Coordinates of C-alpha atoms in Angstrom, one line a residue:
X3 CA -19.8 21.9 -16.6
X4 CA -18.3 20.4 -13.4
X5 CA -19.3 17.0 -12.2
X6 CA -18.1 15.4 -9.0
X7 CA -17.9 11.6 -8.4
X8 CA -17.5 10.5 -4.7
X9 CA -17.8 7.2 -2.9
X10 CA -21.0 7.1 -0.9
X11 CA -19.8 4.3 1.5
X12 CA -16.5 3.3 3.0
X13 CA -14.6 3.3 -0.3
X14 CA -14.2 0.5 -2.9
X15 CA -17.6 1.3 -4.4
X16 CA -16.6 1.2 -8.1
X17 CA -15.6 4.9 -8.5
X18 CA -12.8 4.0 -10.9
X19 CA -15.2 2.4 -13.4
X20 CA -17.8 5.2 -13.1
X21 CA -15.2 7.9 -13.6
X22 CA -13.8 6.1 -16.6
X23 CA -17.3 5.8 -18.0
X24 CA -18.3 9.4 -17.5
X25 CA -14.9 10.7 -18.6
X26 CA -15.9 10.1 -22.2
X27 CA -17.8 13.4 -22.1
X28 CA -15.2 15.4 -20.2
X29 CA -12.2 17.3 -21.4
X30 CA -10.3 17.1 -18.1
X31 CA -10.3 14.7 -15.2
X32 CA -9.1 16.0 -11.8
X33 CA -8.4 13.8 -8.8
X34 CA -8.8 16.0 -5.7
X35 CA -7.9 13.9 -2.6
X36 CA -6.1 10.9 -1.3
X37 CA -2.9 9.3 -2.6
X38 CA -1.4 5.9 -3.1
X39 CA -3.7 4.3 -0.6
X40 CA -6.6 4.4 -3.2
X41 CA -7.2 1.6 -5.6
X42 CA -9.4 2.2 -8.6
X43 CA -10.0 -0.7 -10.9
X44 CA -11.0 -0.3 -14.6
X45 CA -11.8 -3.0 -17.1
X46 CA -11.8 -2.1 -20.8
X47 CA -12.3 -4.8 -23.4
X48 CA -11.5 -7.5 -20.9
X49 CA -8.2 -5.9 -19.8
X50 CA -7.9 -4.7 -16.2
X51 CA -6.0 -1.6 -15.0
X52 CA -5.4 -0.9 -11.3
X53 CA -4.8 2.8 -10.7
X54 CA -3.8 4.4 -7.4
X55 CA -2.8 8.0 -8.0
X56 CA -3.3 8.6 -11.7
X57 CA -6.9 9.8 -12.4
X58 CA -9.1 7.2 -14.0
X59 CA -9.7 9.2 -17.2
X60 CA -6.1 8.5 -18.4
X61 CA -7.3 5.6 -20.5
X62 CA -8.9 8.0 -23.0
X63 CA -6.1 9.2 -25.3
X64 CA -7.7 12.6 -25.7
X65 CA -8.1 13.5 -22.0
X66 CA -5.7 15.4 -19.8
X67 CA -5.7 14.4 -16.1
X68 CA -4.6 16.4 -13.0
X69 CA -3.5 15.3 -9.5
X70 CA -5.1 18.1 -7.4
X71 CA -3.9 20.2 -4.5
X72 CA -5.6 18.0 -1.9
X73 CA -3.6 15.0 -2.9
X74 CA -0.4 13.7 -1.2
X75 CA 1.9 12.1 -3.8
X76 CA 4.3 9.2 -3.5
X77 CA 6.6 10.1 -6.4
X78 CA 8.2 6.6 -6.7
X79 CA 4.8 4.8 -6.8
X80 CA 3.5 7.5 -9.1
X81 CA 6.2 7.1 -11.8
X82 CA 6.0 3.3 -11.4
X83 CA 2.2 3.6 -12.2
X84 CA 2.9 5.7 -15.3
X85 CA 5.4 3.1 -16.4
X86 CA 2.8 0.4 -16.0
X87 CA 0.4 2.4 -18.2
X88 CA 3.1 2.8 -20.9
X89 CA 3.9 -0.9 -20.8
X90 CA 0.2 -1.5 -21.5
X91 CA 0.2 0.8 -24.5
X92 CA -1.3 3.9 -22.8
X93 CA 0.6 7.0 -24.0
X94 CA 0.3 9.4 -21.1
X95 CA 3.1 11.8 -22.0
X96 CA 1.9 15.4 -22.1
X97 CA -1.5 14.5 -20.5
X98 CA -0.7 14.1 -16.8
X99 CA -0.2 17.1 -14.6
X100 CA 0.2 17.7 -10.8
X101 CA -0.9 20.7 -8.8
X102 CA 1.9 22.8 -7.5
X103 CA 0.1 22.8 -4.1
X104 CA 0.0 19.0 -3.8
X105 CA 2.1 17.6 -1.0
X106 CA 4.8 14.9 -1.3
X107 CA 5.1 11.7 0.7
X108 CA 8.7 11.0 1.8
X109 CA 9.9 7.3 2.0
X110 CA 10.3 7.3 5.8
X111 CA 6.6 8.3 6.2
X112 CA 5.5 4.8 5.3
X113 CA 7.2 3.2 8.3
X114 CA 6.2 6.1 10.5
X115 CA 2.6 5.5 9.4
X116 CA 2.8 1.8 10.4
X117 CA 4.6 2.5 13.6
X118 CA 2.1 5.1 14.7
X119 CA -0.9 2.8 14.0
X120 CA 0.8 0.0 15.9
X121 CA 1.2 2.3 18.9
X122 CA -2.4 3.3 19.0
X123 CA -4.7 1.8 21.7
X124 CA -7.3 1.5 18.9
X125 CA -5.5 0.9 15.6
X126 CA -7.1 2.5 12.6
X127 CA -6.0 -0.3 10.2
X128 CA -3.9 2.0 7.9
X129 CA -2.7 0.9 4.5
X130 CA 0.8 2.0 5.6
X131 CA 1.4 4.2 2.5
X132 CA 2.5 7.2 4.5
X133 CA -0.8 9.1 3.9
X134 CA -1.5 10.0 7.5
X135 CA 2.0 11.2 8.2
X136 CA 1.9 13.4 5.0
X137 CA -1.4 15.0 6.0
X138 CA -0.2 15.4 9.5
X139 CA 3.0 17.2 8.3
X140 CA 0.8 19.3 6.1
X141 CA -1.4 20.3 9.1
X142 CA 1.7 21.1 11.1
X143 CA 3.0 23.3 8.3
X144 CA 6.0 21.1 7.9
X145 CA 5.1 19.4 4.7
X146 CA 6.8 19.7 1.3
X147 CA 4.8 20.7 -1.8
X148 CA 5.7 20.6 -5.5
X149 CA 5.8 24.4 -5.3
X150 CA 8.7 24.1 -2.8
X151 CA 11.0 22.0 -5.0
X152 CA 12.8 25.0 -6.4
X153 CA 12.7 27.0 -3.0
X154 CA 16.4 26.7 -2.0
X155 CA 15.8 27.6 1.6
X156 CA 13.2 24.9 2.0
X157 CA 15.2 22.3 0.2
X158 CA 18.2 23.0 2.4
X159 CA 16.1 21.6 5.4
X160 CA 16.4 18.0 3.9
X161 CA 19.4 15.7 4.0
X162 CA 20.2 12.0 3.8
X163 CA 17.5 9.8 2.4
X164 CA 15.0 12.6 2.1
X165 CA 17.3 14.8 0.0
X166 CA 18.3 11.9 -2.2
X167 CA 14.7 11.1 -2.8
X168 CA 13.6 14.6 -3.6
X169 CA 16.7 15.1 -5.9
X170 CA 15.9 11.9 -7.8
X171 CA 12.3 13.0 -8.7
X172 CA 12.6 16.8 -8.6
X173 CA 13.1 17.5 -12.3
X174 CA 10.3 15.0 -13.4
X175 CA 7.9 16.5 -10.9
X176 CA 8.6 20.1 -11.9
X177 CA 8.1 19.2 -15.6
X178 CA 4.5 18.1 -14.7
X179 CA 3.8 20.9 -12.2
X180 CA 1.0 23.4 -12.9
X181 CA -0.8 26.2 -11.1
X182 CA -4.0 24.4 -10.5
X183 CA -6.0 27.5 -9.5
X184 CA -5.0 29.2 -12.7
X185 CA -5.9 26.1 -14.8
X186 CA -9.3 25.9 -13.2
X187 CA -10.0 29.5 -14.0
X188 CA -8.8 28.9 -17.6
X189 CA -11.1 25.9 -17.9
X190 CA -14.1 27.8 -16.5
X191 CA -13.7 30.6 -19.1
X192 CA -13.5 27.9 -21.8
X193 CA -16.7 26.3 -20.5
X194 CA -15.0 22.9 -20.4
X195 CA -16.4 19.7 -19.0
X196 CA -14.4 18.8 -15.9
X197 CA -14.9 15.5 -14.0
X198 CA -13.7 15.5 -10.4
X199 CA -12.6 12.1 -9.0
X200 CA -12.8 11.5 -5.3
X201 CA -10.9 8.8 -3.3
X202 CA -12.0 6.6 -0.5
X203 CA -15.6 7.3 0.5
X204 CA -17.9 9.7 2.3
X205 CA -17.9 7.6 5.4
X206 CA -14.1 7.8 5.6
X207 CA -14.1 11.6 5.4
X208 CA -12.0 13.2 8.1
X209 CA -14.9 15.4 9.4
X210 CA -18.1 13.6 8.4
X211 CA -16.9 10.0 8.5
X212 CA -16.7 7.5 11.4
X213 CA -13.9 9.4 13.2
X214 CA -11.3 8.4 14.2
X215 CA -11.6 5.4 11.8
X216 CA -11.3 7.6 8.8
X217 CA -8.8 8.6 6.1
X218 CA -6.7 11.7 6.6
X219 CA -8.1 13.7 3.6
X220 CA -11.3 15.3 2.4
X221 CA -13.2 12.4 0.7
X222 CA -16.4 14.3 0.9
X223 CA -18.0 16.3 -2.0
X224 CA -16.7 19.5 -0.6
X225 CA -13.1 18.2 -1.1
X226 CA -13.6 18.7 -4.9
X227 CA -13.5 22.4 -4.1
X228 CA -10.9 22.4 -1.4
X229 CA -8.6 20.1 -3.4
X230 CA -8.6 21.8 -6.8
X231 CA -8.8 25.5 -6.6
X232 CA -12.4 26.4 -7.4
X233 CA -15.3 27.5 -5.2
X234 CA -18.2 25.3 -4.3
X235 CA -20.6 27.5 -6.3
X236 CA -18.9 26.1 -9.5
X237 CA -19.7 22.5 -8.7
X238 CA -22.7 21.7 -11.0
X239 CA -23.5 18.0 -10.2
X240 CA -22.5 15.7 -7.4
X241 CA -23.0 11.9 -7.7
X242 CA -22.2 9.3 -5.1
X243 CA -21.3 5.7 -6.0
X244 CA -22.4 2.8 -3.8
X245 CA -22.6 -0.9 -4.0
X246 CA -25.7 -3.1 -3.6
X247 CA -24.2 -4.2 -0.3
X248 CA -21.6 -2.8 2.1
X249 CA -17.9 -3.3 2.5
X250 CA -15.2 -1.8 4.6
X251 CA -11.4 -2.2 4.9
X252 CA -9.6 -1.7 8.2
X253 CA -11.0 -1.1 11.6
X254 CA -14.0 0.9 12.7
X255 CA -17.8 0.5 13.1
X256 CA -19.9 -1.2 10.4
X257 CA -23.4 -1.8 11.8
X258 CA -24.6 -3.9 8.9
X259 CA -21.6 -6.3 8.8
X260 CA -22.3 -9.9 8.3
X261 CA -22.1 -12.0 11.4
X262 CA -19.2 -14.4 10.8
X263 CA -20.8 -17.2 12.9
X264 CA -24.3 -17.2 11.5
X265 CA -23.7 -15.5 8.1
X266 CA -20.2 -16.6 7.3
X267 CA -21.2 -18.5 4.1
X268 CA -23.1 -15.4 2.8
X269 CA -20.1 -13.2 3.6
X270 CA -17.8 -15.4 1.7
X271 CA -20.2 -15.7 -1.3
X272 CA -20.4 -11.9 -1.5
X273 CA -16.7 -11.4 -1.1
X274 CA -15.7 -13.9 -3.7
X275 CA -18.4 -13.1 -6.2
X276 CA -17.8 -9.4 -5.8
X277 CA -14.0 -9.8 -5.8
X278 CA -13.9 -7.9 -2.5
X279 CA -10.1 -7.9 -2.0
X280 CA -8.2 -4.6 -1.8
X281 CA -6.6 -3.4 -5.0
X282 CA -3.9 -1.6 -3.0
X283 CA -3.4 -4.1 -0.1
X284 CA -4.9 -7.4 -1.2
X285 CA -6.7 -7.5 2.1
X286 CA -10.1 -9.2 2.2
X287 CA -12.8 -6.6 2.7
X288 CA -15.4 -6.8 5.5
X289 CA -18.8 -7.3 3.9
X290 CA -22.4 -6.7 5.0
X291 CA -25.9 -5.8 4.1
X292 CA -26.5 -2.5 2.3
X293 CA -26.7 0.1 5.1
X294 CA -29.4 2.6 4.0
X295 CA -29.1 4.6 7.2
X296 CA -25.4 5.4 6.4
X297 CA -26.2 5.9 2.7
X298 CA -29.0 8.4 3.4
X299 CA -26.6 10.3 5.7
X300 CA -24.0 10.4 2.9
X301 CA -26.6 11.8 0.5
X302 CA -27.5 14.5 3.0
X303 CA -24.0 15.7 4.1
X304 CA -22.8 15.7 0.5
X305 CA -25.9 17.2 -1.2
X306 CA -25.9 14.4 -3.7
X307 CA -27.8 15.0 -6.9
X308 CA -27.8 11.4 -7.8
X309 CA -26.6 7.9 -6.8
X310 CA -24.7 5.4 -8.9
X311 CA -25.5 1.8 -8.0
X312 CA -22.8 -0.8 -8.7
X313 CA -22.4 -4.6 -8.2
X314 CA -26.1 -5.2 -8.4
X315 CA -25.4 -8.4 -10.4
X316 CA -23.7 -9.9 -7.3
X317 CA -27.2 -10.8 -6.0
X318 CA -28.3 -12.6 -9.2
X319 CA -28.3 -16.1 -7.8
X320 CA -30.0 -15.3 -4.5
X321 CA -33.7 -16.1 -3.7
X322 CA -33.9 -13.2 -1.2
X323 CA -31.8 -10.2 -0.3
X324 CA -31.8 -7.9 2.7
X325 CA -30.9 -4.3 3.5
X326 CA -30.4 -2.5 6.8
X327 CA -33.2 0.2 7.3
X328 CA -32.6 1.2 10.9
X329 CA -30.4 0.4 13.9
X330 CA -31.4 -1.0 17.3
X331 CA -29.2 0.7 19.8
X332 CA -29.8 -0.4 23.4
X333 CA -33.5 -1.0 22.6
X334 CA -34.0 2.3 20.8
X335 CA -34.8 2.3 17.0
X336 CA -32.4 4.8 15.3
X337 CA -32.7 6.0 11.7
X338 CA -30.2 9.0 11.9
X339 CA -26.6 8.0 11.6
X340 CA -24.8 8.6 15.0
X341 CA -21.4 10.2 15.4
X342 CA -20.7 8.2 18.6
X343 CA -18.4 5.2 17.8
X344 CA -19.6 3.3 20.9
X345 CA -23.2 3.6 19.8
X346 CA -22.3 2.4 16.3
X347 CA -20.5 -0.6 17.7
X348 CA -23.6 -1.5 19.7
X349 CA -25.9 -1.0 16.8
X350 CA -27.8 -4.0 15.6
X351 CA -29.1 -3.8 12.1
X352 CA -32.9 -3.9 11.4
X353 CA -33.3 -5.6 8.1
X354 CA -35.9 -5.4 5.3
X355 CA -36.3 -8.4 3.0
X356 CA -36.5 -8.2 -0.8
X357 CA -37.3 -10.9 -3.3
X358 CA -34.4 -11.9 -5.5
X359 CA -34.6 -11.9 -9.3
X360 CA -32.7 -15.1 -10.1
X361 CA -31.7 -13.6 -13.5
X362 CA -28.2 -12.8 -14.8
X363 CA -28.3 -9.0 -15.0
X364 CA -25.2 -8.9 -17.2
X365 CA -27.4 -10.0 -20.1
X366 CA -29.5 -6.9 -19.7
X367 CA -28.5 -3.9 -21.9
X368 CA -31.2 -1.5 -20.9
X369 CA -32.6 -0.4 -17.5
X370 CA -36.2 -1.2 -18.6
X371 CA -35.1 -4.8 -19.2
X372 CA -34.1 -5.4 -15.6
X373 CA -36.4 -7.8 -13.8
X374 CA -39.2 -6.3 -11.7
X375 CA -37.6 -7.4 -8.4
X376 CA -34.4 -5.5 -9.2
X377 CA -36.3 -2.4 -10.1
X378 CA -38.3 -2.7 -6.8
X379 CA -35.0 -2.9 -4.9
X380 CA -33.8 0.2 -6.7
X381 CA -37.0 2.1 -6.1
X382 CA -36.9 1.3 -2.4
X383 CA -33.4 2.7 -2.1
X384 CA -34.4 5.9 -3.9
X385 CA -37.4 6.4 -1.6
X386 CA -35.4 5.8 1.5
X387 CA -32.5 8.0 0.6
X388 CA -34.7 10.6 -1.1
X389 CA -32.1 10.6 -3.9
X390 CA -32.5 9.3 -7.5
X391 CA -30.4 6.4 -8.7
X392 CA -29.2 7.9 -12.0
X393 CA -26.7 5.2 -13.1
X394 CA -26.8 1.4 -12.6
X395 CA -23.8 -0.9 -13.2
X396 CA -24.2 -4.7 -13.6
X397 CA -20.6 -5.6 -14.5
X398 CA -17.0 -4.4 -14.8
X399 CA -17.1 -3.4 -18.5
X400 CA -18.2 0.0 -19.8
X401 CA -21.1 -1.4 -21.7
X402 CA -22.5 -3.0 -18.6
X403 CA -23.8 0.4 -17.4
X404 CA -27.2 2.0 -17.7
X405 CA -27.6 5.8 -17.7
X406 CA -31.0 6.9 -16.4
X407 CA -30.1 10.6 -16.0
X408 CA -27.0 11.9 -17.6
X409 CA -25.1 14.0 -15.1
X410 CA -23.6 16.1 -17.9
X411 CA -27.0 17.4 -18.8
X412 CA -28.4 20.3 -16.7

């Protein structure tokens, strides 16, 4: 069975934890998009692991993980990450593989990425990891893939720093290289459980996100097919992870963002309580009310079978919480998510109030034991998005997770 996990907002929704949680029932975990700009945090027995390129299932000693064809790989950062895992007692040797169709990020791409963003009239707010340049080179048909590392004519095109870099990591990369399409066919015949891990979020997808303030890869559900080597017909379940509120890193529209002047205290409370600082960059994330207009749009364009709600416990101490249920754009009430950036920038959130629960949700170990007010909030989200919330997370640990509908069951 093939299960896809995507972010249903602007990234940082808690995908790492959910992939780690669901990986227990998978044989293989495949990351299908993105690169070193992603930051997936996992907490196991009080110990925190920050992953960027290695799929989140690596913490299970019996799982093999794959970096898919849709990824762009920073080899230096990748091997540093593997060393970090080894230093923390995670034996990854023989369990980590990379698609031969994945592209490589060259060192000079990082500065090029920063320079290009600085020259834009409307900067994107890039992480500066070279992602955009790598994907641009890929689109221009000038990129370099793992499959090209033993293509003499292609390698002859590189000199200086580029050649030294590729030479340094060539043998290590080749030793981990696999034909991803062939592997996926092999897994299908074996009827294996495969978990597909997305990066960033649906609203940062190159086509369906808030363009041009998006990532360069396919962070949508369809990316699981594009970035691995299987057809969309073989994707059995798609779940989207979202937080009980909204965050965004970098520039771009965010209609439900807290107003710094009138809601600055609330913003800081959510940011600090939710630890809303980038795993990759350390940047403080922009915070706001849960945007149900955007969430319903993400459910629709990704055909989500279920939603995974995280960070619900952040609201434990609040008497009242609010969520955005529509936009006011130039006096018009809008409930369909617009493509026009100027309209999104002018959008004023229309908020619905909900009673708080004033109860520490971390003490609950069963969905049925959640307070009535929390259940009402969940039910409202389900009704609005027309999508069931199948998993609820109330903390960082694996056991602080409630399964309502197991995605591994048909």
